[in-house]
Coordinates of C-alpha atoms in Angstrom, one line a residue:
X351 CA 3.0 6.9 -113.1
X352 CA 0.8 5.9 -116.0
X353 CA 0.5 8.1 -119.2
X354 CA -1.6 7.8 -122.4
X355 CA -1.6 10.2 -125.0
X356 CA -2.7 9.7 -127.8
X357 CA -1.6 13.0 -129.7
X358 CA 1.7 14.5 -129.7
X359 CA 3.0 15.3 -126.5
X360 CA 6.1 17.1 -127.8
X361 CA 4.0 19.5 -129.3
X362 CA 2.1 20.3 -126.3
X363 CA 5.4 20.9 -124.3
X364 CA 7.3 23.0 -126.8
X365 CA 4.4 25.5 -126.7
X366 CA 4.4 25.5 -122.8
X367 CA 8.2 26.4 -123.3
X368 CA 8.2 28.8 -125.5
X369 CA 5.3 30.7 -124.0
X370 CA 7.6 30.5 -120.6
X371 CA 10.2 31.6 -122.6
X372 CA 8.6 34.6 -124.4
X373 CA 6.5 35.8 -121.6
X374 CA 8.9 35.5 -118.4
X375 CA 12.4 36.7 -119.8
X376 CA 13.7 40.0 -119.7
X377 CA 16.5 41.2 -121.6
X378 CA 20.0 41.8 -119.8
X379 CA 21.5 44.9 -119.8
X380 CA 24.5 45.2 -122.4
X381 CA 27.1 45.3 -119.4
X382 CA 25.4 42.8 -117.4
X383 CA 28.1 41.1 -114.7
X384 CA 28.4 38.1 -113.5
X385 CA 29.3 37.6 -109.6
X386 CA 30.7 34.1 -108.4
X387 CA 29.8 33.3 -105.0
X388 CA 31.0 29.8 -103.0
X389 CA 30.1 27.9 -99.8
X390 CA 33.5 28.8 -98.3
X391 CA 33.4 32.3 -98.7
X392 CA 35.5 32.8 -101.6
X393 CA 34.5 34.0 -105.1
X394 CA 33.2 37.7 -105.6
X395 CA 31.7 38.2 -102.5
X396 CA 31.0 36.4 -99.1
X397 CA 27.7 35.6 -99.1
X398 CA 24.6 35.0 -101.2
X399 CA 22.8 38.0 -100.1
X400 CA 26.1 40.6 -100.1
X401 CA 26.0 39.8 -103.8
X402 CA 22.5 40.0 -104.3
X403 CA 23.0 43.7 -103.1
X404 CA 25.9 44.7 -105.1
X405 CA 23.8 43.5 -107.9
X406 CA 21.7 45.6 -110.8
X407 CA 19.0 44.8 -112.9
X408 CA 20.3 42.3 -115.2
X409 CA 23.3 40.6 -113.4
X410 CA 23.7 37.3 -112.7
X411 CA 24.5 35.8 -109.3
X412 CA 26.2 32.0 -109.7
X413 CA 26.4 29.6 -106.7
X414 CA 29.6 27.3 -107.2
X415 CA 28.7 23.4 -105.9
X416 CA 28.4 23.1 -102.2
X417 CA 26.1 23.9 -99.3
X418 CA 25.6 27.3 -98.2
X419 CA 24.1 28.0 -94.9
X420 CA 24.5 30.2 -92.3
X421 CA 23.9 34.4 -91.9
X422 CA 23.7 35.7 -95.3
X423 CA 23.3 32.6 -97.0
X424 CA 19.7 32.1 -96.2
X425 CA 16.5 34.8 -96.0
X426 CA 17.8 35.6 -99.0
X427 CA 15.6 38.8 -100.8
X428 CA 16.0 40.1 -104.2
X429 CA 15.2 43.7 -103.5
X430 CA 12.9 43.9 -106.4
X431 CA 16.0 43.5 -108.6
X432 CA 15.3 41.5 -112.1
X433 CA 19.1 39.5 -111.5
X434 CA 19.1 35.9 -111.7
X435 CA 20.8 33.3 -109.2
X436 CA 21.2 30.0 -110.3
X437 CA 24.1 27.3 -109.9
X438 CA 26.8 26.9 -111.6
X439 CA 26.7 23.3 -112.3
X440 CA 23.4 23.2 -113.0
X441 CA 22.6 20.6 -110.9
X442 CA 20.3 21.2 -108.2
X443 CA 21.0 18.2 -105.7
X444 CA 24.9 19.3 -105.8
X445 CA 24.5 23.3 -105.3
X446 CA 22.0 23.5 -101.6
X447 CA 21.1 26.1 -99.2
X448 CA 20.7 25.0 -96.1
X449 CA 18.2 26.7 -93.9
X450 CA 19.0 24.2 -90.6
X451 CA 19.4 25.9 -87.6
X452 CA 18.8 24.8 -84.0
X453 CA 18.1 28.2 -82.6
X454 CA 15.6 29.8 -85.0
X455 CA 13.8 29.0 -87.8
X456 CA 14.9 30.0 -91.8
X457 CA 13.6 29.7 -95.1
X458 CA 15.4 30.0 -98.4
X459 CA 14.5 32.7 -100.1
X460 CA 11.4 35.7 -99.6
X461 CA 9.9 37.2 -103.0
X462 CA 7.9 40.3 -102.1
X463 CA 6.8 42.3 -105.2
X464 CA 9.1 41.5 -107.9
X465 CA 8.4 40.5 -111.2
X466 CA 9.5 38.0 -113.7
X467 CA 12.9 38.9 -114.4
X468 CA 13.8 37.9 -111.1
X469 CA 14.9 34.5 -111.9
X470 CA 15.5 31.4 -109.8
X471 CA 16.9 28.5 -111.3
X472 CA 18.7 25.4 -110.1
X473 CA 19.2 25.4 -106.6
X474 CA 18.2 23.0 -103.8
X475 CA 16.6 24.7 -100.5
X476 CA 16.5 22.1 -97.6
X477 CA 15.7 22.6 -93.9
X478 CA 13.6 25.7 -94.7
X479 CA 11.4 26.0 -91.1
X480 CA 9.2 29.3 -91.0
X481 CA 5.0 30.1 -90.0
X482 CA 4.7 30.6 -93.5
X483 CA 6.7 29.0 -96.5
X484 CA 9.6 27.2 -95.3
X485 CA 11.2 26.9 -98.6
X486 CA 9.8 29.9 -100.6
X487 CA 7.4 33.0 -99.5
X488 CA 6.4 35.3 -102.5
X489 CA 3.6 37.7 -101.7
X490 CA 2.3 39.9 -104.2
X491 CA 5.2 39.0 -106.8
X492 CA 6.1 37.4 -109.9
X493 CA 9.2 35.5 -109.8
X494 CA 10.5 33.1 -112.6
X495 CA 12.0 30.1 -110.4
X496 CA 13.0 27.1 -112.4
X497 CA 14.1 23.4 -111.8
X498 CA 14.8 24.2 -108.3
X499 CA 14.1 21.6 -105.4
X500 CA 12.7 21.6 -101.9
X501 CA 13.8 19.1 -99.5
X502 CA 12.5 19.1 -95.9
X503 CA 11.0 22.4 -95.3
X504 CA 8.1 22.7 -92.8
X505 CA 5.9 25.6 -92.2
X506 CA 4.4 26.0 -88.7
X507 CA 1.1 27.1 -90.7
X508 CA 1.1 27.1 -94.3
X509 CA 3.4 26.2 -97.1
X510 CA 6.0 23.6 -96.2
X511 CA 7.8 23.9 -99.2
X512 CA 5.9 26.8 -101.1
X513 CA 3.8 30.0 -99.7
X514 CA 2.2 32.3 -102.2
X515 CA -0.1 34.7 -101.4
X516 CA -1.0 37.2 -104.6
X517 CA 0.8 37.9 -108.0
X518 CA 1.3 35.1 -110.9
X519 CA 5.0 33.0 -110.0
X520 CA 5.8 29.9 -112.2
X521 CA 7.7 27.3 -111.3
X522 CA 9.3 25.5 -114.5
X523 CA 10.4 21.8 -113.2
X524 CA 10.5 22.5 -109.6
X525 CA 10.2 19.8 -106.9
X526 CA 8.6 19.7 -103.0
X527 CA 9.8 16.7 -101.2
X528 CA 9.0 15.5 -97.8
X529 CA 7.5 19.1 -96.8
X530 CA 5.4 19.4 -94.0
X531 CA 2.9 21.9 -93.0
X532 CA -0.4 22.1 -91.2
X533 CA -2.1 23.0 -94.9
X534 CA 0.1 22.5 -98.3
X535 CA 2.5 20.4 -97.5
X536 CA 4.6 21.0 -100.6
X537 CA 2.8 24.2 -101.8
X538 CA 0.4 27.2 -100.6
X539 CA -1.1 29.5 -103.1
X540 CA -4.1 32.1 -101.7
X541 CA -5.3 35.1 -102.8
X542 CA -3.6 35.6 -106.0
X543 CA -5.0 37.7 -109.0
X544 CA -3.5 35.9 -111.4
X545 CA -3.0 32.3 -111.9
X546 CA 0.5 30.2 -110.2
X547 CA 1.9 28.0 -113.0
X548 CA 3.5 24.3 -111.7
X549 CA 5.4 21.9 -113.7
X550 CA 7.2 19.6 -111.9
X551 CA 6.3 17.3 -108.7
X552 CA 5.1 16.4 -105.2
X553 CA 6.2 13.7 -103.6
X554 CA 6.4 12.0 -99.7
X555 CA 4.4 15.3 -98.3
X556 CA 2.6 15.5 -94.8
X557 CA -0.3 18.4 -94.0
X558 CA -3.7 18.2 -92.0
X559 CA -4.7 19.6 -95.2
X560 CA -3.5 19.3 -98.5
X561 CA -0.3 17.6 -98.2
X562 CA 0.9 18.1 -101.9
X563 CA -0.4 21.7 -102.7
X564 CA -3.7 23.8 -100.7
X565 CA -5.3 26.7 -102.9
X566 CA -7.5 28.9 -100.4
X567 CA -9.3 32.2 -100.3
X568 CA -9.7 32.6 -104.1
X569 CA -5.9 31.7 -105.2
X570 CA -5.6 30.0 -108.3
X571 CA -3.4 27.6 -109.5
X572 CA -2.3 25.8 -113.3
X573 CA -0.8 22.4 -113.1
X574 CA 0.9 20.7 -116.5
X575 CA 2.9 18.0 -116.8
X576 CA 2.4 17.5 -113.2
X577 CA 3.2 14.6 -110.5
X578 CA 1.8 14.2 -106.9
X579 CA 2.9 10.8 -105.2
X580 CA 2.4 9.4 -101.9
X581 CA 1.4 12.4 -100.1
X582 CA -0.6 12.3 -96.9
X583 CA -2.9 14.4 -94.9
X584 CA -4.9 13.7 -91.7
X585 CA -8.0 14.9 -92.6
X586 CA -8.6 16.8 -96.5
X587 CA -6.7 16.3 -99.7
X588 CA -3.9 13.9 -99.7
X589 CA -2.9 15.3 -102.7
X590 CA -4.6 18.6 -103.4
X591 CA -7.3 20.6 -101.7
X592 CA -9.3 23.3 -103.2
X593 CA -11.5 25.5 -101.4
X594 CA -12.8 28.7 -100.6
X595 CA -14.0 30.4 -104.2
X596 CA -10.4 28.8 -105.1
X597 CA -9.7 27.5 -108.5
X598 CA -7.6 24.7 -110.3
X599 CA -6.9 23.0 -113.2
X600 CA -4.6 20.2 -114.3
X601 CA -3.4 18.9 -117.5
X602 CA -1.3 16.1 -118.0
X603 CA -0.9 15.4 -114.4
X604 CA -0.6 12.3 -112.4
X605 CA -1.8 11.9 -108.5
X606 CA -1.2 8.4 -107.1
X607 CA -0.5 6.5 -104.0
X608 CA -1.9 9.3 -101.7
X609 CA -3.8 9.0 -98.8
X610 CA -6.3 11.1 -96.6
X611 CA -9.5 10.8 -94.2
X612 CA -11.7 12.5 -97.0
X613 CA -10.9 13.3 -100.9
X614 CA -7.4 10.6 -101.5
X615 CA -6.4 12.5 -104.0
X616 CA -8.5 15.7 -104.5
X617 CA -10.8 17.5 -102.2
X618 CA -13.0 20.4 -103.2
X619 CA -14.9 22.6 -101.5
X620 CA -17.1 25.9 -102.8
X621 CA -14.4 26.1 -105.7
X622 CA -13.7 25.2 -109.4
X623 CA -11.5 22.3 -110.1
X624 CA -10.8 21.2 -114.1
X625 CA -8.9 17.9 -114.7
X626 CA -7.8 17.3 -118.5
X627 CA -6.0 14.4 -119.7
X628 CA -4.8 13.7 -115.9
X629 CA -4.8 10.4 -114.2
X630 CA -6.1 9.2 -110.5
X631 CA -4.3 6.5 -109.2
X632 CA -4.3 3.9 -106.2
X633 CA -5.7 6.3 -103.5
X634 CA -7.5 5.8 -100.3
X635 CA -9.9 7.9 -98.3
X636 CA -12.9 7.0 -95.9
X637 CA -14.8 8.5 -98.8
X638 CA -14.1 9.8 -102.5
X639 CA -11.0 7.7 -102.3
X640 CA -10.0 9.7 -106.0
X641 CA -12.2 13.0 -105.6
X642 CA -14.7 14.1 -102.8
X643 CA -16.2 17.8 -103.9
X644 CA -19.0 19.5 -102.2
X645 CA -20.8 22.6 -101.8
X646 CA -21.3 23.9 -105.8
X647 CA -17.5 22.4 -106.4
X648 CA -18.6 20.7 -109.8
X649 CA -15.6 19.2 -111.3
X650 CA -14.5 18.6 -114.9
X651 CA -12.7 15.8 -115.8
X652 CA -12.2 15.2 -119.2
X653 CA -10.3 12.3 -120.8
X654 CA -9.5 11.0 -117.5
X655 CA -8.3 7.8 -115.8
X656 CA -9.2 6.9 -112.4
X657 CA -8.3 3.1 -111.6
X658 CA -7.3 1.3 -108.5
X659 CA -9.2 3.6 -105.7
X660 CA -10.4 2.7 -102.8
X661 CA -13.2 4.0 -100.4
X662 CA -14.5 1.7 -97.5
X663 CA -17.1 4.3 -97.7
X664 CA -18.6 6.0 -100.7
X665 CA -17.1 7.3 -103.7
X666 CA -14.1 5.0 -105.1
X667 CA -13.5 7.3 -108.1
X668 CA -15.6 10.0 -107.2
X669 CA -18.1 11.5 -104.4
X670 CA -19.9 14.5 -104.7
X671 CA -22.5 16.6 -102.2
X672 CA -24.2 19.6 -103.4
X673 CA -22.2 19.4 -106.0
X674 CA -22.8 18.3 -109.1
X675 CA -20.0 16.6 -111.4
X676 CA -19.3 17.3 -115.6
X677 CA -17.4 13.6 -116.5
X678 CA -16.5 13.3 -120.1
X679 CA -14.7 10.7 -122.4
X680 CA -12.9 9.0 -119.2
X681 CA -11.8 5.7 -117.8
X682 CA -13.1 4.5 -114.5
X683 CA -11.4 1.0 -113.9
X684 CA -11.1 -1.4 -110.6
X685 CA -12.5 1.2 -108.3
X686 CA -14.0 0.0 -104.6
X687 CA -16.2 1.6 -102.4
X688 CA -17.2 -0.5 -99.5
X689 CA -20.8 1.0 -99.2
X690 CA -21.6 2.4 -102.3
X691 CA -20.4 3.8 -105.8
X692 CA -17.2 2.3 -106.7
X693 CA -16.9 4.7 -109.9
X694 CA -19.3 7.8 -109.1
X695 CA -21.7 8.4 -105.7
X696 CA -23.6 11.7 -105.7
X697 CA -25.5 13.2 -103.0
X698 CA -28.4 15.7 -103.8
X699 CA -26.9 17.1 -106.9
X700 CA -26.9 16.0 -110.5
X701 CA -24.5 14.2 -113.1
X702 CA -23.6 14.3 -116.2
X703 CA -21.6 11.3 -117.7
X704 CA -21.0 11.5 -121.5
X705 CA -18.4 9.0 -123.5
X706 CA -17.0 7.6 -120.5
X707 CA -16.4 3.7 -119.3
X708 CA -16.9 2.2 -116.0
X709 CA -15.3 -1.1 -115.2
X710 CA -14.9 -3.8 -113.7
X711 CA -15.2 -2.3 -110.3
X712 CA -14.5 -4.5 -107.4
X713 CA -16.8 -3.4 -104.9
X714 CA -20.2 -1.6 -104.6
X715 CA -22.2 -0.6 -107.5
X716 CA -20.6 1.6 -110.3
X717 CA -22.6 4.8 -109.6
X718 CA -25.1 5.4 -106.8
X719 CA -27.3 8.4 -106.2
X720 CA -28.8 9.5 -103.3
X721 CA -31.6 12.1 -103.6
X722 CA -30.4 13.2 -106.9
X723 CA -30.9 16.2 -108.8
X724 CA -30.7 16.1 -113.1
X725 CA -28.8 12.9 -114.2
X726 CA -27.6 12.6 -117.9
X727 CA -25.8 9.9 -119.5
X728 CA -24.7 9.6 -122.5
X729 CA -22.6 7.2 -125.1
X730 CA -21.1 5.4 -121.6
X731 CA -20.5 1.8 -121.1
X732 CA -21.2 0.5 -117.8
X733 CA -19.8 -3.2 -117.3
X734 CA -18.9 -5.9 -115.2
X735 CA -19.4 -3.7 -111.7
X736 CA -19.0 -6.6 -108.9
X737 CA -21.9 -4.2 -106.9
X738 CA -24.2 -3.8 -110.5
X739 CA -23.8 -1.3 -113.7
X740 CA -27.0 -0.1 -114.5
X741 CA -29.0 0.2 -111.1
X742 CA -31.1 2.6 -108.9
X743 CA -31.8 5.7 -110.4
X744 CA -29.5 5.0 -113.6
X745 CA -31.3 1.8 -114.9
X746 CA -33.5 3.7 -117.5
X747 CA -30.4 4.6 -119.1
X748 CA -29.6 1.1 -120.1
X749 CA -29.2 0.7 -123.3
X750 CA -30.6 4.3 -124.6
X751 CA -28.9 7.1 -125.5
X752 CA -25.9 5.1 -127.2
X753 CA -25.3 3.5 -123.8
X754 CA -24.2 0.2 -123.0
X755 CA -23.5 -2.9 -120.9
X756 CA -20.7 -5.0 -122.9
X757 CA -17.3 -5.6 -122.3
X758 CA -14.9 -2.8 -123.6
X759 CA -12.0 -5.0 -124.1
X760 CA -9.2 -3.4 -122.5
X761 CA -5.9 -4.4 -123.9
X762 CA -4.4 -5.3 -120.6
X763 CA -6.6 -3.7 -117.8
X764 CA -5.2 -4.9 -114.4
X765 CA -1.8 -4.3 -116.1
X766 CA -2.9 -0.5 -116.5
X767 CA -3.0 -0.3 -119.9
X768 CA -6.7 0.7 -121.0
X769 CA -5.8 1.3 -124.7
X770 CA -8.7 -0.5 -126.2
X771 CA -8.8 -3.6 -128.5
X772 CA -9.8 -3.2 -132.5
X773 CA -12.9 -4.8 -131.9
X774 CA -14.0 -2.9 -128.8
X775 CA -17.8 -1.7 -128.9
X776 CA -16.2 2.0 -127.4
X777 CA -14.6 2.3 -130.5
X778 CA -16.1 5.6 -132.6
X779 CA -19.4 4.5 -134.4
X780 CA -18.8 0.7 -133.5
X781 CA -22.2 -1.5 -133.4
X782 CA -24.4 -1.5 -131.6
X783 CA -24.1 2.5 -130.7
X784 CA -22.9 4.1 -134.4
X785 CA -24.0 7.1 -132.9
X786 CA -21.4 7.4 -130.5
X787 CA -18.1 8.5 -131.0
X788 CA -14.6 7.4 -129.0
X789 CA -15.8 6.4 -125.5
X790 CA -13.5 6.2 -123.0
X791 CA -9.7 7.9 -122.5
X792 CA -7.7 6.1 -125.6
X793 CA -8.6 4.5 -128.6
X794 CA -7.2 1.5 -130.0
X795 CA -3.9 0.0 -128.5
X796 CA -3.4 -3.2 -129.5
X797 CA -3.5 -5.0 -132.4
X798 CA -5.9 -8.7 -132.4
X799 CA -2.7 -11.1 -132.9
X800 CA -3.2 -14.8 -134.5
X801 CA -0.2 -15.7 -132.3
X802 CA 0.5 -16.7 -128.6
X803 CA 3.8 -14.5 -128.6
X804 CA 3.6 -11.4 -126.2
X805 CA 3.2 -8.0 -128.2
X806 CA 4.7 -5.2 -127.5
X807 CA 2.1 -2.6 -127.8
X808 CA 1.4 1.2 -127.6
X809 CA 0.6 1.9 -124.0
X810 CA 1.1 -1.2 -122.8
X811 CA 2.4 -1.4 -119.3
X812 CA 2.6 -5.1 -118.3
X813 CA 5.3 -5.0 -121.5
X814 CA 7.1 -2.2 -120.4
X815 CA 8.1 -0.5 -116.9
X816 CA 10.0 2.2 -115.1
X817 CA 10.4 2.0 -111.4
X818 CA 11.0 4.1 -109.7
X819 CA 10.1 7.0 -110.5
X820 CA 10.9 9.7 -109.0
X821 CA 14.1 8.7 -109.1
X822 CA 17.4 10.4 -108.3
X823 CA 20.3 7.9 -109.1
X824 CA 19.0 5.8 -111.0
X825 CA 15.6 3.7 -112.4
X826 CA 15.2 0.4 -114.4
X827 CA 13.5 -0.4 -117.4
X828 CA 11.9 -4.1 -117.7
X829 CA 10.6 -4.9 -120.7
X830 CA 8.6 -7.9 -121.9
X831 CA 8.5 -8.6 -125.6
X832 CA 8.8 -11.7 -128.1
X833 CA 12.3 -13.7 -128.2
X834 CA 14.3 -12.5 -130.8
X835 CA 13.1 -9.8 -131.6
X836 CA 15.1 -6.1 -131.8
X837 CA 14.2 -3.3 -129.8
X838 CA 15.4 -0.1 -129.0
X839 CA 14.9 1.9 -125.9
X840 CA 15.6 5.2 -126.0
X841 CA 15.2 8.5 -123.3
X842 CA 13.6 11.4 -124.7
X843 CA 13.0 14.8 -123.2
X844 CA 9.9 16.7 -122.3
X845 CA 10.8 18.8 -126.0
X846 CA 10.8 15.3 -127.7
X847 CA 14.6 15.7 -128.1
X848 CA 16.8 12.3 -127.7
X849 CA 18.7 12.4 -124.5
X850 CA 20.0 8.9 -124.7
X851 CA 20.5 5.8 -127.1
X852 CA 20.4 2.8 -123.9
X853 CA 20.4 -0.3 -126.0
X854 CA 18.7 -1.4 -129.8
X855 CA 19.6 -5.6 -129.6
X856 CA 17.5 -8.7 -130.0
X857 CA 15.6 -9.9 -126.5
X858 CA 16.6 -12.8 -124.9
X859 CA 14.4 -15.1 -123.2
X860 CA 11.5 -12.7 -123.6
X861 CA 12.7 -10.0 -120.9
X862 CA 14.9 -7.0 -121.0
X863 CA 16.2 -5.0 -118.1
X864 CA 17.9 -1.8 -118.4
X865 CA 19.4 0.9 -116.2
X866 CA 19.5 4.6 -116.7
X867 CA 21.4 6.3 -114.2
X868 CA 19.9 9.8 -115.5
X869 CA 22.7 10.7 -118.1
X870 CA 23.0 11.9 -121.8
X871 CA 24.7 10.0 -124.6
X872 CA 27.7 12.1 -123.4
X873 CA 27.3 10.9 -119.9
X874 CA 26.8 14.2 -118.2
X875 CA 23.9 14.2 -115.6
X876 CA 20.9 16.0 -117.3
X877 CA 18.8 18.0 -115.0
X878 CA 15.8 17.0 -113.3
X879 CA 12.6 16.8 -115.0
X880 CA 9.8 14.8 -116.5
X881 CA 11.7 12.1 -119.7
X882 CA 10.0 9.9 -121.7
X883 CA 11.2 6.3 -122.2
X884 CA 10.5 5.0 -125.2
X885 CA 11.0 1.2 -126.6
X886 CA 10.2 0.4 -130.1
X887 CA 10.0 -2.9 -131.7
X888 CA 8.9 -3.0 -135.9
X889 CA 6.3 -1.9 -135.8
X890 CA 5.0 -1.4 -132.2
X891 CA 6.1 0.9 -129.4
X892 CA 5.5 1.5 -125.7
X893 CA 6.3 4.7 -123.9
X894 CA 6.2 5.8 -120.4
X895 CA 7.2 8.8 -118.4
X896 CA 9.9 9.0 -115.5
X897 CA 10.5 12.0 -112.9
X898 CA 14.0 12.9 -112.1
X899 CA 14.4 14.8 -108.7
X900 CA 18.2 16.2 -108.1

């Protein structure tokens, strides 16, 4: 996963936090119990669900370490009790329910009406099989479920991992991995009043439709600090689909190696989608490889990367129909279409393109229009397109309106790092457009050196990288910088809080290789989440996200 920010990320999170924090908790009551519960059948009570009963507002179930399955230890319902369950170790990988059964299908847990203060936190559900949410089903409810995991659940219809259908749930850090349902994969939201909150990831999911998350019949859906990764569907929406008066909006949110028939990573259709500082990444579709929208679905995308698409049709960033798309201060970089439009294709609707860049495409020109409706273009620089910049119905923009056709000297573009250089022409008020301001995602990155020796700059991925990601055991950090010199690498959390100290020592031979086997400077496991690593050298750092699944 790539990431540039060029503000304070820290800030951004603690807010999100504390608004989870101060809208979604509910006071316990003063005599509040606690009721153990364990996979063998020892502890308070026998089962999940015989303590859940016994339970009152404001008690607290805990799950020891272990797989529960069977009667009682799956269906699980709160009653519309405001209790939390969550594992004692806090671990979600070592405290699972198990839904497996050969003889009938069962999900995890079913939310029907209850409200925040029914809490869910830290618990793996694998196996869930159901029509409807194999994992999770909340209808018309509002449950708190946080840092929870979803292995391997399948839904007959909708919702492999996730099925919500009315109310406002958030899920805090949650996870849907290899989920499988005919539409949503990992996730299913329809019909809900208010808006379903994710943070967390989608990863390895399968649907006809919408493999990582479906939002239908007027749901909506909030995405922050979000990850979809190689998810697949036959036909709409390898990572997300969108339709039917259905709305959704991301911030800070990755999708990447995802694959369908139409719309790679997005597919819209008669809805509203809004992308904000989010990033489209090496996916493939017959046509709008990154986004394919139609039928009054106008995106936004603003301050937006989308690099390394490809279409062998139209639309390697983007393809719109009827629809008419708002694109502002992003990055389009190394898209392919193999007909037309490597950044942006438009059928019979409009465009507006305002502060953006797009580069170095590799095949078709970077926008084509067929039959288009109102076209504005603003402060944009169009360059080195292997199919043509400036063409068809966008030539008259050519060097008007602060536009222009020069190179905007990325610091390391094929090595995804599209920080600009200090003499970049996208630069705010640069010559030969003074009246522009920033175009593009990110402002300057690297400094212009006098030197051969490799820098290590913000940004810069070719000098540092974290693979994999997600990880669960384990992930390495390679880093590239000059001999000698010092560096420290360091984990941070999503609250800009140091996790762990891994190494501050000179480089040797110009390379550095580091594990982190997802641990504190204590060396207890710390639960799964988005981390920042972080390597700083005098006066030049690099950072770069990582997803830890349990």
């Amino acid at each position: 996963m790539y990431l540039r920010i060029s503000y304070s990320a820290a800030s951004v999170f603690l807010v999100s936090l504390a608004f989870l924090a101060f809208h979604f908790c509910i006071p316990s009551s003063a005599h509040a119990a606690t009721y153990l519960v364990r996979a063998d059948g020892t502890g308070d009570f026998p089962t999940i669900q015989s303590a859940i009963d016994a339970a009152v507002n404001g008690d607290r179930v805990l799950l020891a370490d272990g797989v529960f399955s069977g009667p009682g230890n799956r269906d699980l319902t709160y009653g519309l009790k405001a209790i939390t369950i969550e594992s004692e170790g806090g671990v979600p990988a070592d405290c699972v329910i198990d839904c497996a059964d050969p003889l009938a299908p069962h999900r995890g847990f079913l939310f029907d009406g209850e409200g925040p203060g029914s809490i869910l936190r830290k618990i793996e559900i694998r196996n869930g099989r159901a029509d409807f949410g194999g994992g999770i089903y909340s209808t018309n409810a509002s449950p708190t479920i946080t840092r929870c995991t979803l292995v391997s659940c399948s839904a007959v219809a909708q919702g492999g991992g996730i099925y919500v259908d009315g109310g406002s749930p958030a899920f805090s850090y949650c996870y849907a991995l290899y989920c499988d349902a005919e539409e949503g994969g990992g996730a299913f939201v329809t019909g809900s009043p208010g808006e379903v909150y994710f943070v967390g990831g989608f990863a390895d999911n399968q649907a006809d439709f919408g493999a990582g998350l479906c939002v239908d019949d007027g749901g909506s859906a909030h995405l922050f600090n979000a990850a979809f990764v190689r998810n697949e569907a036959t036909t709409y929406g390898g990572a997300v689909a969108v339709r039917n008066n259905s709305t959704f909006r991301s911030e800070l949110t990755s999708f990447e190696d995802s694959e369908a028939a139409t719309g790679g990573a997005v597919y819209t259709d008669h809805s509203s989608i809004t992308l904000t500082d989010s990033w489209i990444l090496r996916n493939h579709a017959s046509h709008g490889a990154g986004i394919w929208c139609q039928n009054g679905s106008s995106p936004t995308l603003n301050r937006c990367v989308v690099a390394f698409n490809y279409a062998p049709g139209y639309g390697g960033g983007v393809h719109c129909w009827n629809s008419s798309p708002d694109i502002r201060s992003s990055t389009f970089y190394d898209n392919a279409a193999g007909e037309h439009g490597n950044g942006v294709s438009i059928e019979q609707c409009g465009l507006s393109l305002s502060r953006s860049i797009i580069a170095f495409g590799a095949e078709g020109e970077a926008v084509y229009c067929y039959e288009p409706d109102v076209i504005s273009i603003e402060c944009c620089d169009i360059y080195g397109n292997q199919g043509g910049d400036w063409t068809s119905y966008i030539a008259p923009f050519q060097d008007t309106e602060g536009n222009l056709r020069l190179d905007p000297r990325f610091c390391d573009g094929p090595g995804g790092d599209w920080t600009l250089e200090a003499t970049s022409p996208c630069l705010p008020h640069s010559a030969p457009n003074p009246e522009c301001d920033l175009i593009g995602a990110f402002g300057v990155g690297c400094p212009v050196s006098s030197t051969d020796e490799p820098l290590l700059t913000e940004f810069g991925e070719s000098w540092l990288r974290v693979q994999p990601s997600p990880f669960r055991d384990g992930t390495w950090i390679r880093l590239n910088a000059a001999p000698t010199e010092v560096v420290r690498v360091s984990v941070f959390d999503a609250a800009g809080r140091l996790v762990r100290d891994l190494r501050r020592e000179p480089v040797r031979d110009g390379t550095l290789e580091i594990e982190w086997d997802g641990r504190d400077q204590a060396g207890s496991p710390v639960g799964p989440g988005v981390y920042f690593v972080r390597a700083e050298a005098e006066d030049r750092s690099a950072s770069r996200p990582v997803v830890l699944v349990r």
